[in-house]
Short mmCIF file of C-alpha atoms and ligand atoms in Angstrom, two decimals:
data_model
loop_
_atom_site.label_atom_id
_atom_site.label_comp_id
_atom_site.label_asym_id
_atom_site.label_seq_id
_atom_site.Cartn_x
_atom_site.Cartn_y
_atom_site.Cartn_z
CA MET A 1 75.56 115.12 112.55
CA SER A 2 73.37 112.20 113.54
CA ILE A 3 71.21 110.14 111.18
CA THR A 4 68.25 112.40 111.90
CA GLY A 5 70.28 115.38 110.65
CA GLU A 6 70.62 116.66 114.20
CA PRO A 7 73.77 117.68 116.06
CA SER A 8 75.82 114.80 117.45
CA PHE A 9 75.32 113.65 121.06
CA ARG A 10 78.32 115.71 122.22
CA GLU A 11 77.16 118.79 120.33
CA SER A 12 73.69 118.31 121.81
CA VAL A 13 75.16 118.27 125.36
CA ASP A 14 77.25 121.36 124.51
CA MET A 15 74.16 123.19 123.26
CA MET A 16 72.25 122.36 126.42
CA PHE A 17 75.25 123.59 128.43
CA LYS A 18 75.31 126.87 126.49
CA ARG A 19 71.58 127.40 127.02
CA ALA A 20 72.39 127.46 130.74
CA THR A 21 75.62 129.49 130.60
CA ALA A 22 73.79 132.17 128.58
CA LEU A 23 71.90 132.83 131.82
CA MET A 24 75.01 132.80 134.01
CA ASP A 25 77.73 135.30 134.66
CA LEU A 26 80.83 133.25 133.81
CA SER A 27 83.89 134.67 132.11
CA PRO A 28 84.10 133.30 128.54
CA GLY A 29 87.42 131.61 129.40
CA LEU A 30 85.97 129.77 132.36
CA GLU A 31 82.84 128.80 130.41
CA GLU A 32 85.02 127.15 127.77
CA LYS A 33 87.33 125.51 130.33
CA ILE A 34 84.34 123.84 131.99
CA ARG A 35 82.66 122.82 128.71
CA VAL A 36 85.51 121.21 126.78
CA CYS A 37 86.63 117.64 127.26
CA ASN A 38 90.16 117.52 128.72
CA SER A 39 91.37 114.38 126.96
CA THR A 40 90.26 111.20 125.23
CA TYR A 41 92.49 108.18 124.99
CA THR A 42 91.84 105.72 122.17
CA VAL A 43 93.27 102.25 122.34
CA ARG A 44 93.35 99.49 119.74
CA PHE A 45 94.38 96.11 121.06
CA GLY A 46 94.35 92.53 119.89
CA VAL A 47 93.08 89.43 121.66
CA ARG A 48 93.59 85.91 120.32
CA LEU A 49 90.09 84.42 120.11
CA ARG A 50 88.72 81.44 118.21
CA GLY A 51 92.08 80.83 116.54
CA LYS A 52 92.74 84.35 115.27
CA ILE A 53 93.62 87.80 116.55
CA GLU A 54 90.60 90.08 116.95
CA THR A 55 91.27 93.82 117.18
CA PHE A 56 89.11 95.92 119.51
CA VAL A 57 88.79 99.70 119.79
CA GLY A 58 88.21 101.30 123.18
CA TYR A 59 88.06 104.80 124.66
CA ARG A 60 88.46 106.47 128.03
CA SER A 61 87.55 110.11 128.07
CA VAL A 62 88.29 112.54 130.91
CA HIS A 63 86.04 115.57 130.74
CA SER A 64 87.00 117.49 133.84
CA GLU A 65 89.59 116.98 136.58
CA HIS A 66 88.38 119.85 138.77
CA MET A 67 88.00 117.05 141.33
CA GLU A 68 89.83 113.75 141.38
CA PRO A 69 89.35 110.90 140.97
CA VAL A 70 87.25 111.28 137.87
CA LYS A 71 84.33 108.91 137.58
CA GLY A 72 82.19 107.36 134.88
CA GLY A 73 80.97 104.06 133.52
CA ILE A 74 82.41 101.75 130.91
CA ARG A 75 80.01 100.82 128.11
CA PHE A 76 80.22 97.74 125.90
CA ALA A 77 78.33 98.27 122.63
CA LEU A 78 79.13 98.11 118.94
CA GLY A 79 78.20 101.75 118.38
CA VAL A 80 80.61 103.20 120.96
CA ASN A 81 82.60 106.12 119.51
CA GLN A 82 84.64 109.12 120.63
CA ASP A 83 81.78 111.61 120.30
CA GLU A 84 79.56 109.44 122.50
CA VAL A 85 82.09 108.86 125.30
CA GLU A 86 82.93 112.58 125.35
CA ALA A 87 79.24 113.51 125.65
CA LEU A 88 78.77 110.96 128.43
CA ALA A 89 81.94 112.14 130.22
CA ALA A 90 80.65 115.73 130.17
CA LEU A 91 77.31 114.60 131.59
CA MET A 92 79.23 112.83 134.37
CA THR A 93 80.97 116.08 135.37
CA TYR A 94 77.64 117.89 135.71
CA LYS A 95 75.90 114.92 137.33
CA CYS A 96 78.58 114.53 140.02
CA ALA A 97 78.42 118.26 140.78
CA LEU A 98 74.61 118.20 140.97
CA VAL A 99 74.44 115.31 143.46
CA GLU A 100 77.59 116.42 145.32
CA THR A 101 79.77 113.39 144.74
CA PRO A 102 83.39 114.60 144.89
CA PHE A 103 84.45 113.50 141.41
CA GLY A 104 85.31 114.91 138.02
CA GLY A 105 83.64 113.42 134.94
CA SER A 106 84.87 110.57 132.79
CA LYS A 107 83.48 107.78 130.61
CA GLY A 108 84.76 104.78 128.74
CA GLY A 109 83.58 102.44 126.08
CA LEU A 110 84.59 99.42 124.08
CA CYS A 111 83.27 98.62 120.60
CA VAL A 112 82.05 95.11 121.26
CA ASP A 113 78.73 93.30 121.24
CA PRO A 114 78.88 91.32 124.48
CA ARG A 115 76.28 88.87 123.15
CA GLN A 116 78.69 87.71 120.42
CA TRP A 117 81.23 86.31 122.87
CA ASP A 118 81.02 83.66 125.57
CA GLU A 119 81.90 84.44 129.19
CA HIS A 120 85.50 83.25 129.01
CA GLU A 121 86.15 85.27 125.84
CA LEU A 122 84.56 88.39 127.32
CA GLU A 123 86.76 88.03 130.38
CA GLN A 124 89.87 87.99 128.18
CA ILE A 125 88.64 91.07 126.26
CA THR A 126 87.71 92.97 129.45
CA ARG A 127 90.98 92.17 131.21
CA ARG A 128 93.01 93.25 128.19
CA PHE A 129 91.07 96.55 127.91
CA ALA A 130 91.51 97.10 131.66
CA TYR A 131 95.25 96.36 131.36
CA GLU A 132 95.61 99.08 128.71
CA LEU A 133 93.78 101.63 130.88
CA ILE A 134 95.48 100.67 134.16
CA LYS A 135 98.93 101.05 132.53
CA ARG A 136 98.10 104.72 131.89
CA ASP A 137 96.43 105.42 135.27
CA LEU A 138 93.07 105.63 133.49
CA ILE A 139 91.87 103.14 136.09
CA HIS A 140 93.19 104.09 139.51
CA PRO A 141 91.56 104.55 142.98
CA ALA A 142 92.84 108.15 143.25
CA GLN A 143 92.63 109.18 139.61
CA ASN A 144 89.99 107.41 137.56
CA VAL A 145 87.30 105.06 138.85
CA PRO A 146 85.03 103.34 136.30
CA ALA A 147 81.62 101.75 136.94
CA PRO A 148 79.06 99.72 134.95
CA ASP A 149 77.07 101.16 132.07
CA MET A 150 75.22 99.72 129.07
CA GLY A 151 76.40 96.17 128.36
CA THR A 152 78.50 95.83 131.53
CA GLY A 153 77.67 94.90 135.11
CA GLU A 154 79.05 93.39 138.32
CA ARG A 155 80.88 90.61 136.50
CA GLU A 156 82.96 92.94 134.31
CA MET A 157 83.71 95.24 137.27
CA ALA A 158 85.00 92.24 139.29
CA TRP A 159 87.34 91.32 136.39
CA ILE A 160 88.60 94.92 136.21
CA ALA A 161 89.18 95.06 139.99
CA ASP A 162 91.08 91.77 139.89
CA GLN A 163 93.18 92.93 136.93
CA TYR A 164 94.12 96.11 138.82
CA ALA A 165 95.01 94.11 141.96
CA ARG A 166 97.26 91.79 139.90
CA MET A 167 99.12 94.78 138.47
CA ASN A 168 99.29 96.68 141.79
CA THR A 169 99.93 93.97 144.34
CA THR A 170 100.81 96.31 147.24
CA ASP A 171 98.07 98.92 146.77
CA ILE A 172 96.00 98.63 149.94
CA ASN A 173 93.20 100.63 148.27
CA ALA A 174 93.13 98.51 145.12
CA LYS A 175 89.43 97.65 145.47
CA ALA A 176 88.51 101.34 145.17
CA CYS A 177 89.80 101.37 141.56
CA VAL A 178 86.34 100.52 140.22
CA THR A 179 82.77 100.51 141.56
CA GLY A 180 79.74 98.36 140.80
CA LYS A 181 81.58 95.22 141.92
CA PRO A 182 79.60 92.30 143.37
CA PRO A 183 79.39 92.41 147.20
CA HIS A 184 81.71 89.39 147.57
CA ALA A 185 84.41 91.24 145.59
CA GLY A 186 84.32 94.50 147.56
CA GLY A 187 81.03 95.88 146.23
CA ILE A 188 78.23 97.41 148.24
CA GLN A 189 74.65 96.31 148.87
CA GLY A 190 72.19 98.21 146.71
CA ARG A 191 74.54 99.19 143.85
CA VAL A 192 72.87 97.02 141.19
CA GLU A 193 69.45 98.54 141.89
CA ALA A 194 70.82 102.05 142.54
CA THR A 195 70.09 103.84 139.26
CA GLY A 196 66.54 102.47 139.01
CA ARG A 197 66.00 103.13 142.71
CA GLY A 198 67.20 106.70 142.14
CA VAL A 199 64.60 107.12 139.37
CA GLN A 200 61.93 106.02 141.86
CA TYR A 201 63.19 108.43 144.55
CA ALA A 202 63.34 111.25 141.98
CA LEU A 203 59.71 110.69 140.96
CA ARG A 204 58.57 110.43 144.58
CA GLU A 205 60.25 113.76 145.31
CA PHE A 206 58.75 115.35 142.20
CA PHE A 207 55.21 114.31 143.23
CA ARG A 208 55.72 115.73 146.75
CA TYR A 209 55.19 119.19 145.22
CA PRO A 210 51.68 119.57 143.76
CA GLU A 211 52.73 122.73 141.90
CA ASP A 212 55.52 120.79 140.16
CA SER A 213 53.30 117.92 139.05
CA ALA A 214 50.70 120.49 137.98
CA ALA A 215 53.34 121.85 135.58
CA ALA A 216 53.17 118.41 133.93
CA ARG A 217 49.34 118.49 134.03
CA LEU A 218 49.35 115.67 136.62
CA THR A 219 47.77 115.45 140.06
CA GLY A 220 48.12 113.24 143.13
CA ASP A 221 51.03 110.87 143.69
CA LEU A 222 52.46 107.90 141.81
CA ASP A 223 49.53 105.63 142.68
CA GLY A 224 47.71 104.62 139.50
CA LYS A 225 50.01 106.56 137.16
CA ARG A 226 50.35 104.90 133.75
CA ILE A 227 53.96 104.39 132.79
CA ILE A 228 55.78 103.38 129.58
CA VAL A 229 59.36 102.15 129.92
CA GLN A 230 61.87 101.80 127.11
CA GLY A 231 64.67 99.32 127.86
CA LEU A 232 64.26 96.61 130.49
CA GLY A 233 67.96 96.42 131.32
CA ASN A 234 69.55 97.29 134.63
CA VAL A 235 68.06 100.79 134.95
CA GLY A 236 64.66 100.25 133.29
CA TYR A 237 63.97 96.96 135.04
CA HIS A 238 64.65 98.27 138.54
CA ALA A 239 62.78 101.55 138.00
CA ALA A 240 59.74 99.75 136.54
CA LYS A 241 59.79 97.05 139.22
CA PHE A 242 59.98 99.45 142.18
CA LEU A 243 57.42 101.92 140.80
CA SER A 244 54.89 99.16 140.08
CA GLU A 245 55.51 97.01 143.17
CA GLU A 246 55.97 99.77 145.78
CA ASP A 247 54.24 102.92 144.54
CA GLY A 248 51.11 101.57 142.88
CA ALA A 249 52.06 102.79 139.41
CA LYS A 250 50.97 100.74 136.38
CA VAL A 251 53.53 99.89 133.71
CA ILE A 252 51.29 99.73 130.64
CA ALA A 253 54.04 99.13 128.05
CA VAL A 254 57.65 97.94 127.91
CA ILE A 255 59.66 98.67 124.77
CA GLU A 256 62.71 96.54 123.96
CA ARG A 257 64.92 95.79 120.94
CA ASP A 258 62.34 93.39 119.46
CA GLY A 259 59.23 95.55 119.82
CA ALA A 260 56.98 96.13 122.81
CA ILE A 261 54.57 94.44 125.20
CA ILE A 262 51.41 96.40 125.93
CA ASP A 263 48.95 95.69 128.72
CA GLU A 264 46.63 98.43 130.00
CA LYS A 265 45.99 96.38 133.16
CA GLY A 266 49.66 96.71 134.12
CA ILE A 267 52.60 94.44 133.33
CA ASN A 268 54.18 92.19 135.94
CA ILE A 269 57.77 93.36 135.52
CA GLU A 270 59.38 90.49 137.40
CA GLU A 271 57.56 87.93 135.26
CA LEU A 272 58.45 89.72 132.04
CA ARG A 273 62.10 89.96 133.01
CA GLN A 274 62.19 86.25 133.88
CA HIS A 275 60.72 85.56 130.45
CA MET A 276 63.43 87.70 128.79
CA ASN A 277 66.18 85.97 130.80
CA CYS A 278 65.06 82.60 129.44
CA ASN A 279 64.47 83.91 125.92
CA SER A 280 67.79 85.50 124.82
CA GLY A 281 66.65 88.91 126.09
CA LEU A 282 63.60 88.99 123.81
CA LEU A 283 60.04 90.03 124.64
CA ALA A 284 58.56 87.84 121.89
CA GLY A 285 56.60 84.88 123.19
CA TYR A 286 55.42 86.63 126.37
CA ILE A 287 51.77 85.75 126.45
CA LYS A 288 50.36 88.16 129.04
CA GLY A 289 49.84 91.33 127.03
CA ARG A 290 50.00 92.22 123.35
CA HIS A 291 53.32 92.02 121.50
CA VAL A 292 53.83 94.62 118.77
CA GLU A 293 56.89 94.82 116.53
CA ASP A 294 57.03 98.58 116.12
CA GLY A 295 58.53 99.58 119.48
CA ALA A 296 59.25 103.15 118.34
CA ALA A 297 55.52 103.80 117.83
CA VAL A 298 54.84 102.77 121.44
CA LEU A 299 57.00 105.68 122.66
CA GLU A 300 54.26 107.89 121.21
CA MET A 301 51.38 106.20 123.05
CA GLU A 302 49.34 108.05 125.64
CA CYS A 303 50.55 107.62 129.22
CA ASP A 304 51.31 109.72 132.31
CA ILE A 305 55.05 109.10 132.57
CA LEU A 306 57.50 108.03 129.86
CA ILE A 307 60.75 106.49 131.07
CA PRO A 308 63.35 106.15 128.30
CA ALA A 309 65.91 103.82 129.94
CA ALA A 310 67.76 102.34 126.95
CA MET A 311 70.04 104.70 125.08
CA GLU A 312 70.62 108.20 123.74
CA GLY A 313 68.80 110.03 120.94
CA VAL A 314 65.60 107.95 120.92
CA ILE A 315 63.40 111.04 121.18
CA ASN A 316 64.53 113.27 118.34
CA LEU A 317 63.26 115.60 115.61
CA THR A 318 61.48 112.71 113.86
CA ASN A 319 59.14 111.82 116.73
CA ALA A 320 59.22 114.58 119.39
CA ALA A 321 56.07 116.31 118.15
CA ARG A 322 54.09 113.06 118.49
CA ILE A 323 55.20 112.21 122.05
CA LYS A 324 52.05 112.37 124.20
CA ALA A 325 53.45 111.78 127.70
CA PRO A 326 53.17 114.99 129.76
CA LEU A 327 56.13 113.90 131.91
CA ILE A 328 59.39 112.32 130.73
CA ILE A 329 62.02 111.15 133.18
CA GLU A 330 65.34 110.55 131.44
CA ALA A 331 66.60 107.34 133.05
CA ALA A 332 69.01 106.82 130.14
CA ASN A 333 71.72 109.34 129.31
CA GLY A 334 70.75 111.76 126.55
CA PRO A 335 67.53 110.09 125.34
CA VAL A 336 66.12 113.47 124.23
CA THR A 337 68.13 115.41 121.63
CA PHE A 338 68.59 119.18 121.83
CA GLY A 339 66.08 119.72 118.98
CA ALA A 340 63.51 117.37 120.52
CA ASP A 341 63.91 119.10 123.86
CA GLU A 342 62.90 122.40 122.27
CA ILE A 343 59.82 120.90 120.63
CA LEU A 344 58.75 119.19 123.85
CA ARG A 345 59.22 122.32 125.96
CA LYS A 346 57.08 124.31 123.54
CA LYS A 347 54.38 121.62 123.83
CA GLY A 348 54.50 121.88 127.63
CA THR A 349 56.06 118.46 128.22
CA LEU A 350 57.95 118.38 131.50
CA ILE A 351 61.34 116.66 131.44
CA ILE A 352 63.22 115.48 134.52
CA PRO A 353 66.75 115.57 133.08
CA ASP A 354 69.22 112.69 132.86
CA MET A 355 71.95 114.33 134.89
CA TYR A 356 69.59 114.24 137.88
CA ALA A 357 67.28 111.32 137.06
CA ASN A 358 69.95 108.64 136.68
CA ALA A 359 72.39 109.97 139.28
CA GLY A 360 71.52 107.13 141.68
CA GLY A 361 74.23 104.98 140.12
CA VAL A 362 77.09 107.37 140.72
CA THR A 363 75.75 108.22 144.18
CA VAL A 364 75.91 104.61 145.37
CA SER A 365 79.22 104.18 143.51
CA TYR A 366 80.49 107.01 145.70
CA PHE A 367 79.35 105.09 148.80
CA GLU A 368 81.11 101.97 147.49
CA TRP A 369 84.35 103.91 146.89
CA VAL A 370 84.20 105.34 150.43
CA LYS A 371 83.54 101.83 151.79
CA ASN A 372 86.57 100.47 149.91
CA LEU A 373 88.82 103.25 151.21
CA SER A 374 87.61 102.83 154.79
CA HIS A 375 87.87 99.03 154.57
CA ILE A 376 84.72 98.47 156.60
CA ARG A 377 81.11 97.80 155.69
CA PHE A 378 78.58 100.54 156.47
CA GLY A 379 76.65 99.89 159.67
CA ARG A 380 79.13 97.38 161.11
CA MET A 381 80.05 99.54 164.10
CA GLN A 382 76.70 101.08 164.97
CA ARG A 383 73.98 98.58 163.98
CA ARG A 384 73.83 96.60 167.24
CA ALA A 385 74.38 99.73 169.37
CA GLU A 386 71.35 101.25 167.63
CA GLU A 387 69.34 98.09 168.36
CA ALA A 388 70.39 98.10 172.03
CA ARG A 389 69.23 101.73 172.45
CA SER A 390 65.89 101.01 170.81
CA ARG A 391 65.43 97.91 172.99
CA LEU A 392 66.12 100.00 176.10
CA LEU A 393 63.38 102.42 175.09
CA VAL A 394 60.85 99.66 174.32
CA GLU A 395 61.56 97.89 177.62
CA GLU A 396 61.18 101.14 179.58
CA PHE A 397 57.89 101.88 177.80
CA GLU A 398 56.60 98.38 178.59
CA ARG A 399 57.71 98.67 182.25
CA LEU A 400 55.97 102.04 182.65
CA SER A 401 52.82 100.76 180.97
CA ALA A 402 52.76 97.71 183.31
CA ASP A 403 53.57 99.86 186.40
CA GLN A 404 50.70 102.22 185.65
CA GLY A 405 48.35 99.33 184.81
CA LEU A 406 47.74 100.83 181.36
CA GLY A 407 48.08 97.55 179.46
CA TRP A 408 49.59 99.30 176.42
CA THR A 409 51.39 96.97 174.05
CA MET A 410 53.22 97.73 170.84
CA ALA A 411 52.08 96.03 167.64
CA ALA A 412 54.45 93.12 166.98
CA ASP A 413 55.45 94.26 163.48
CA PHE A 414 56.04 97.86 164.68
CA LYS A 415 58.24 96.55 167.49
CA GLU A 416 60.24 94.34 165.14
CA LYS A 417 60.85 97.20 162.69
CA PHE A 418 61.66 99.69 165.47
CA LEU A 419 64.19 97.32 167.03
CA GLN A 420 66.06 96.75 163.79
CA GLY A 421 69.41 98.55 163.48
CA SER A 422 70.27 99.82 160.01
CA ASP A 423 72.28 97.41 157.88
CA GLU A 424 74.30 98.40 154.84
CA LEU A 425 71.38 98.22 152.41
CA ALA A 426 69.16 100.41 154.62
CA LEU A 427 71.96 102.97 154.99
CA VAL A 428 72.69 103.00 151.25
CA ARG A 429 69.01 103.55 150.42
CA SER A 430 68.76 106.28 153.03
CA GLY A 431 71.85 108.04 151.66
CA LEU A 432 70.52 107.73 148.12
CA ASP A 433 67.07 109.06 149.06
CA ASP A 434 68.64 112.02 150.84
CA THR A 435 70.87 112.76 147.85
CA MET A 436 68.00 112.64 145.36
CA ARG A 437 65.83 114.92 147.53
CA THR A 438 68.61 117.43 148.20
CA ALA A 439 69.58 117.64 144.53
CA TYR A 440 65.95 118.06 143.47
CA GLN A 441 65.54 120.92 145.90
CA ALA A 442 68.65 122.64 144.54
CA MET A 443 67.24 122.37 140.98
CA ARG A 444 63.80 123.40 142.10
CA GLU A 445 65.08 126.52 143.81
CA VAL A 446 66.56 127.72 140.52
CA TRP A 447 63.53 126.58 138.46
CA HIS A 448 61.01 128.44 140.61
CA GLY A 449 63.30 131.15 141.96
CA ARG A 450 64.41 132.68 138.67
CA THR A 451 62.08 134.24 136.15
CA ASP A 452 64.44 133.42 133.26
CA VAL A 453 64.52 129.65 134.01
CA ASN A 454 61.53 127.67 132.79
CA ASP A 455 62.67 124.07 132.86
CA LEU A 456 64.44 121.59 135.09
CA ARG A 457 67.23 120.85 132.61
CA VAL A 458 68.53 124.41 132.54
CA ALA A 459 68.08 124.56 136.32
CA ALA A 460 70.16 121.38 136.73
CA TYR A 461 72.91 122.72 134.46
CA ILE A 462 72.99 126.04 136.32
CA VAL A 463 73.38 124.35 139.71
CA ALA A 464 76.06 121.98 138.39
CA ILE A 465 78.07 124.52 136.39
CA ASP A 466 78.01 126.98 139.27
CA ARG A 467 79.51 124.34 141.58
CA VAL A 468 82.21 123.36 139.07
CA ALA A 469 83.01 127.04 138.51
CA LYS A 470 83.38 127.59 142.27
CA THR A 471 85.86 124.69 142.46
CA TYR A 472 87.89 126.15 139.58
CA ARG A 473 87.86 129.60 141.16
CA SER A 474 89.04 128.19 144.49
CA LYS A 475 91.97 126.68 142.56
CA GLY A 476 92.83 130.15 141.29
CA LEU A 477 91.56 129.71 137.75
P1 LIG B 1 71.60 97.69 130.00
O1 LIG B 1 72.52 97.23 128.92
O2 LIG B 1 71.51 96.92 131.26
O3 LIG B 1 70.10 97.84 129.45
C1 LIG B 1 69.75 98.50 128.29
C2 LIG B 1 68.45 97.85 127.80
O4 LIG B 1 67.94 98.62 126.71
C3 LIG B 1 68.67 96.43 127.30
O5 LIG B 1 67.67 95.59 127.83
C4 LIG B 1 68.53 96.56 125.77
O6 LIG B 1 68.03 95.39 125.17
C5 LIG B 1 67.58 97.73 125.65
N1 LIG B 1 67.72 98.46 124.39
C6 LIG B 1 68.84 98.79 123.72
N2 LIG B 1 68.55 99.46 122.61
C7 LIG B 1 67.21 99.59 122.58
C8 LIG B 1 66.29 100.20 121.69
N3 LIG B 1 66.72 100.82 120.60
N4 LIG B 1 64.98 100.14 121.98
C9 LIG B 1 64.54 99.51 123.09
N5 LIG B 1 65.36 98.91 123.96
C10 LIG B 1 66.67 98.94 123.71
O7 LIG B 1 72.03 99.21 130.26
P2 LIG B 1 71.73 100.09 131.54
O8 LIG B 1 72.90 99.99 132.44
O9 LIG B 1 70.37 99.82 132.05
O10 LIG B 1 71.80 101.56 130.89
C11 LIG B 1 70.71 102.12 130.19
C12 LIG B 1 70.89 103.63 130.11
O11 LIG B 1 71.03 104.15 131.44
C13 LIG B 1 72.14 104.09 129.35
O12 LIG B 1 71.85 105.32 128.72
C14 LIG B 1 73.14 104.33 130.46
O13 LIG B 1 74.15 105.25 130.09
C15 LIG B 1 72.24 104.88 131.54
N6 LIG B 1 72.79 104.76 132.90
C16 LIG B 1 73.10 103.56 133.45
C17 LIG B 1 73.58 103.50 134.76
C18 LIG B 1 73.88 102.20 135.46
O14 LIG B 1 74.14 102.23 136.66
N7 LIG B 1 73.82 101.07 134.82
C19 LIG B 1 73.77 104.68 135.48
C20 LIG B 1 73.43 105.90 134.90
C21 LIG B 1 72.93 105.93 133.61
#
C-alpha cells in the first residue's frame, strides 16, 4: 500500500494489465506468465568514502525474457525499492512490445541521492554497482542492456560502459552493453533529447486526428495550447522546450521540487533551465513569472495539456478529482495511479499512457544498440551518395530551365535543405517519428475499432500483451 492508501506501484501496473487481459482471450497460464516478474536481484555493497565504508542497496529486475537482451534504465534515487523496479521492469516489457523494439523488460535502481556525493565519489559508487551486475550478466550486450533514468545520464552510462570493457577486454561488442552513452563514448546523436522528443512526436500525432483531440474536448493543433509540466529534468525539459519552441505551445507553469513558476504569457524554458543549472536545480529566484511554493496545487490548475514528467504516483486518489486538464500525457512512468485513472476516465479526461508517451528513450536506445553492434555511425555510407543524387537532379532542373529560357530558380534555402544528405541526428529523429506514429496507429486501431475499449491505456496494453503472447506462443509456450 502507498501513503495514499492505494495499491503499490507494481500492484497498480498489475491492475492496469488485468483490465486489459479481461478483454483478451489468453489462457490463464499465459496471462500469469506474461504478468509476473521473472526475477529481481538485490545487491548490497560497500564503498570506502570519506574515510568510512558506506553500504548501498541496488536492484536489477528482469520482468520478461521473451526477447533478449532485456532492456531498461537504471535509476538513482533514495526511494528506489523492489516494488518500484519491478513495476518499471513490467512497463518496459509492454513498452518495448508496443514500439516494436526487440527487447524484454528490465529495470534497475540504486538507493542513492546523487546530489549528496561529488563526481569522483559517484563514479566509484556507479562502477562498483556496475561491477556487481556485470559479474552476474545483468549488464551484457546480449542479455541485459541498461540505459539512463531518473538521476542518471550520459556520464553514468559512460562509466558503466568502461567498467564492462575493463572486465571483458576481448568482447568486440562491449559498447552495446549499455545505451545512453555520450557520442564520444559510443553513444548516438539524439539520445539525450529522445524521450522528450518522443513526447512531442506523440502529441503531434494525436492532434493529427481531430476526432481524437475532440475526445479530449480540444480542437486544432498544438499551436497556442496551454501546457503545465511537472519536472524539468531530462524528459520534462526537452518536451517543454520542443513544444514551446517548435510547435507554438505555451508552457504556462513548470512544477519542480521547490514549488512552481507560473506565467500565463508562456515560460522561456531554456532560460528557466539555465537559471536552475546555476541555482542548485531550484526554481526559486527566477524573476520572470510568479514563484509559488505549493507545486502540488499547480497540477490542478486549468490548462489544455498536463505533462507529468517527474515521477510515479503524483496524480492519485487525493487529487485526481481536482485535476482540470482535459488531456494528460504521461511523460514519466506511472504518474497516474490505478485509482486516479478510474476517476479521471469517469470525468472524461483523456490520458496518453506512459508506455507509449515516453517510449522515445528506448526507441533511440535501440538505434544506439544497433549502431554499437554494427560498428558504424548511421548515415556514414549513404549521406554523400544521397547528396550527389539530389545535386544531379537540381543541376538537370537548372539546365532544362535555362535551355527553355524559363528563368526558373530554386529558393536558396530550399536548395540548401534539398541538397543535404541525412546525418545521424536526422536519421534518428526520422526513425523515432516513424516509431511514434506507427505505435499510435496500432493503439488507435484498438481504441476506435473495439466497442469494449474506451481508452488509450487499455488499447496500449492490448497491443503490447498480444505481441508478447505471440512471441511466447511461437516459442511453444
Ligand atoms: P531526471 O532526474 O532528469 O528529472 C526528474 C525531474 O523531476 C528533476 O528535475 C527533479 O527535480 C524533478 N522532480 C522530482 N521529484 C519531483 C516532485 N515531487 N515534484 C516536481 N518535480 C520533481 O529524470 P528523467 O530522466 O527526466 O525521468 C523523469 C521520468 O521519466 C521518470 O518517471 C522516468 O522513469 C521517466 N523516463 C525517463 C526516460 C529517460 O530517457 N530519461 C525514459 C523513459 C521514461
